[in-house]
Amino acid sequence: MATTVAGIFETMEYGPAPESDKPALAWIAAHQASFGHFIGGAWTSAGKGARFDVIDPATGRVLAKVSQGSKSDVDAAVKAARKALPAWRKLSGHQRAKHLYALARTVQRNARLLAVLESMDNGKSIRETRDIDIPLVARHFYHHAGWAQLLETEFAGHHGVGVVGQIIPWNFPLLMLAWKVAPALAAGCTVILKPAEFTPLTALAFAELASEAGLPPGVLNILTGDGATGAALVDHPDVDKLAFTGSTDVGRIIRKATAGSGKKLSLELGGKSPFIVFEDADLDSVVEGVVDAIWFNQGQVCCAGSRLLMQEGIADKLIAKLRARMEKLRVGSPLDKAIDMGAIVAPVQLERIRSLVEQGAKEGAEMWQPSWAVPKDGCFYPPTLFTNVAPSSTIAQVEIFGPVLVSMSFRTPEEAVALANNTPFGLAASVWSENINLALDVAPKVKAGVVWINCTNLFDAAAGFGGYRESGYGREGGREGMWEYLKPEAGNRKPENLGRKPEVGSRKKVVASGLRLPASGSQIDRTAKLFIGGKQARPDSGYSIPIIGAKGATAGEVGEGNRKDVRNAVEAARNAAGAWARSTGHNRGQILYYIAENLSARSAEFAARIRELTGREGKSEVEASIARLFTYAAWADKWDGQVHQTPIRGVTLAMNEPVGVIGVAAPSEHPLLGFISTVAPAIAAGNTVVAIPSEHQPLAVTDFYQVLETSDVPAGVVNIVTGRRDELAKVLAEHDDVDAIWYFGSREGVKLCEAASIGNMKQTWCESGARDWTEAARGEGREFLRHATQVKNIWIPYGE
Amino acid sequence: MTASRHSALKLAGTDVSPAETRHEIPGAHVARNPGMPLDLDLVLAQRANRSAVERRAATLPGRRTVKKQWQAAWLLRAVSLIDLTTLSGDDTTGNVRRLCAKAMHPIRADLERTLGIESLAIATGAVCVYHQLVPVAVEALAGSNIPVAAVSTGFPAGLSPIETRIAEVRASVAAGAREIDIVITRGHVLTGNWHALYDEVRSFRDACGDAHMKTILGTGDLATLTNIARASMVAMMAGADFIKTSTGKEGVNATLPISLVMVRMIREYFEQTGFAIGYKPAGGIRSAKNSLEYLYLMKEELGDRWLRPDLFRFGASGLLTDIERQLEHFATGRYAAAHRQPMV
């Protein structure tokens, strides 16, 4: 390598361009390279208890020692957060806005220190920490200073959920802190945050800076430690909400551990995001897009575009261009200002990448790496491209979390969408085409919380980020992200109190004919069946359950649904889901109005039935049900999305999309109104439903089949299975083709459903409290529609 | 351009594997581009997504940097790539001679000694003037091997009669210009008249004879990046030795996004035909830092071979002074003043 001016003039090589590590080392040295936790505005003693090393993965040197958070440390942190909560919550939005504004300014004042520290701790390039991570951190605090300021008007009737536990990953340490802490503080919550054990330093630095910037003690507490510390935080009874970003496996553990605890939960989990290239795309720009997708942050990005899907006609050309581009990438010291990729976070991650790449090659895919070598010392891995990858191979299915791209080809847009969605995940997607018709057609069809058109890995505080399917639930950023940290002010729910215990008669064999003439002979018997795929279906079990009326007499019988009936109902709901989601809001509204009209025509009959079942006057419940149907008919074409103000020339569309198939265990308090209050918003938003009506008073709903049948409701949009609520709800919660479970019932049932939801990480909305379903404030409206939809952010830069 | 080569590239987009169309990067000698028949399929297949192009252009200078002696060497390289230019209505024999003197000795002798680069005998890539001043420049540069470039074909608008424009090229070549910077009729691009554009550039190329032809697209007038991409491709098909952004007289001259689109077209043409075409951004490049960004762009998108004067030039006048200041700062450690550099 030439090092004289004359020599370099000929070779035109790049030279070293190191960013100094001195200020960061000085900050560490000022703490004697030894850190306690930051609890209640002060450091805990660093010498106490177990500690572990923080290592620079590029060099292997030990940067500092930090404390392993114990159960008592967690107790202390939660206690500090609880203590700080009332005063913090009591501050006006404006006062909290001033604090968040100060945090944003603090981050900017210390931008270079934080960027260098982050680069050393994580191994990511100083270019990225300097140009992407830290500016986005500041942006997040500025944006959320705004939400704090506007909270009282824009989120009227809501306040912060309380004490929040947050667990973040090592790939964007300070940025993930900002994504978690900024909305929590804006909402008036206090926080215990646990950074990843590989990368705790910037969180500790931030806590110190925040304290210096005047954030009150206990509002933000930082606990260091590994998974055991995280588990203690998850299990702590005095935490009101948990927010987690990390692997789907750990997300699953957390969902299970918190089932039935009443803790609000948001999860941002793994991904295997598709990067779809159509033949009319600007291929040179596509190549740079791929660089930004999978060779950003060494590929350690949950939303990395790790599956390249190419239209067949341009596949060879694109692969050749990619290989040429990969030859030009530079991997080296993270603090060098002229490299593209730094170090992998830790040896264990490097080993995982290596073994998955080996497995990919073993399973028959063709592996390609550039001709140059990565540095031998330190955790480095070269950019890697797989071709000839079968969708079934391991590397096409599992998240590698490294600079490894797998590629496949497709023939048609339809096949591209099918391949894109052929994954349990649904975090992000990138679509490349110069044809706006094609790009905007594909974007809604891809199951992902974020879709980037002709761009990738763009982030901003104003746009929500989060996944579909097993990539988690909840959003971070934007208006949609604020809801994760808010709850209705009137929201303290009491446990289920129904006045009397749900009472179900014993099982009876259905007579062969299915018809029994009542003694009087004046009426023809009506044996209620199940309602599946638009048809009344006999229960698979062949059993029925007698339903006892308010006066103790048998009011009728309903079919006893079992798991096979649920299976059939879900299948019907799935088959109907696509067309129903695509139908227009106007059309769905018309059908809801028609249901209301037909119910109204039979209101006297329904009122009588309700009186028979409950002993209450039934007319008002029928009237309320009709009004509720009108409410959601009204909403059906008004549940608009938003255009977010992100800093690009373009639009970022926040679209409300239906969740898919929703399992609903309807509340029991009102046999008809409870059913309609939960099913109507779900279908208004474009979901299909498998509903379990009130266990002991289902006859109002079984009577309702005929209303549905005469109201043009497409087959499969509403499916109803009667029977034992918790048994059936569990089957729904476990079903991998159900996208969300709504459960309104007992505390045990909530726990059951939440725990059973982990198979496909379906969304859960489970309550055991009593809601006043007759009141509009709690019984209908935006809260229901928010649960019935998930926000997809579609980034569309433009310009010719 | 032979017919067989042409038919091979027609297949390239379909079922010929990319390996079969790989071409060798030229060595010391760059084979001259003979052009090829106008291939409208290839022209219309070119697209540029503005937002994506701008993103790459905006982030590239953050991905690469050179410091210390690397920066000094790269800046000297930039000097050797400058077409030192004067294109003003008030140009005279006097200021053109001064320009030529500077072109032959762009770096102060004391700086050359300090940097240890006397042996490199650094001179600028060319001197670029109007036709009238070609003889003056040829005479002033005698013995230096620095070529004289003439702007031609009704520069800058290019709207004089075609016969006049062709005659102008011939006159400049006869006067001793070894490089001719022609301008295209922008209207042909704006109306999608690719045949007319091709024929026009082809006729200029024929008029150039052995003189190298740089085709100025007038990118600031072309409205879209896709137009710029397609016009670049047609110019190369018609036999351009270089493609060049602008006259310096348009509202927007050379920018990194425009350059990115044009060098990607050079890469595409090279992949299709094996002929390496040169690139010349012109107008608006005034700072040493900005010139380095262009060098990163060429190195990253096309490779080191495109960092030599036979495949890359800056069209600039003020740039040299800023580079001299940076070099002096490197040599002395003190920040430099413009008035201490010998003026152009």
Short mmCIF file of C-alpha atoms in Angstrom, two decimals, chain B residues 45 48 50 95-96 99 109 120 149 156 161 165 217 241 250 252 273 275 289 291 299 304 315 318 327 339 342:
data_model
loop_
_atom_site.label_atom_id
_atom_site.label_comp_id
_atom_site.label_asym_id
_atom_site.label_seq_id
_atom_site.Cartn_x
_atom_site.Cartn_y
_atom_site.Cartn_z
CA ALA B 45 -35.20 0.39 -21.15
CA ALA B 48 -33.76 6.51 -13.24
CA ARG B 50 -35.06 10.29 -8.83
CA ASN B 95 -6.41 35.90 -20.45
CA VAL B 96 -6.26 32.69 -22.52
CA LEU B 99 -4.91 30.28 -18.44
CA ALA B 109 6.87 24.90 -7.28
CA LEU B 120 4.78 13.75 -11.46
CA ALA B 149 -10.57 21.58 -26.28
CA PRO B 156 -24.22 26.89 -25.67
CA PRO B 161 -28.05 25.63 -38.72
CA ARG B 165 -22.48 23.55 -36.63
CA LEU B 217 -26.27 17.00 -22.91
CA ASP B 241 -15.97 9.60 -26.59
CA GLU B 250 -27.86 26.34 -17.75
CA VAL B 252 -28.47 23.78 -12.98
CA THR B 273 -20.37 -3.13 -25.94
CA PHE B 275 -16.25 0.33 -24.99
CA LYS B 289 -14.25 18.76 -1.18
CA SER B 291 -14.19 17.43 -6.45
CA LYS B 299 -14.15 5.00 -8.18
CA ASP B 304 -10.14 3.23 -10.72
CA GLY B 315 -15.06 21.20 -16.53
CA GLY B 318 -12.47 28.23 -10.00
CA LEU B 327 -2.80 21.54 -0.63
CA HIS B 339 -4.74 35.64 -3.03
CA PRO B 342 -1.03 32.38 -8.46
#
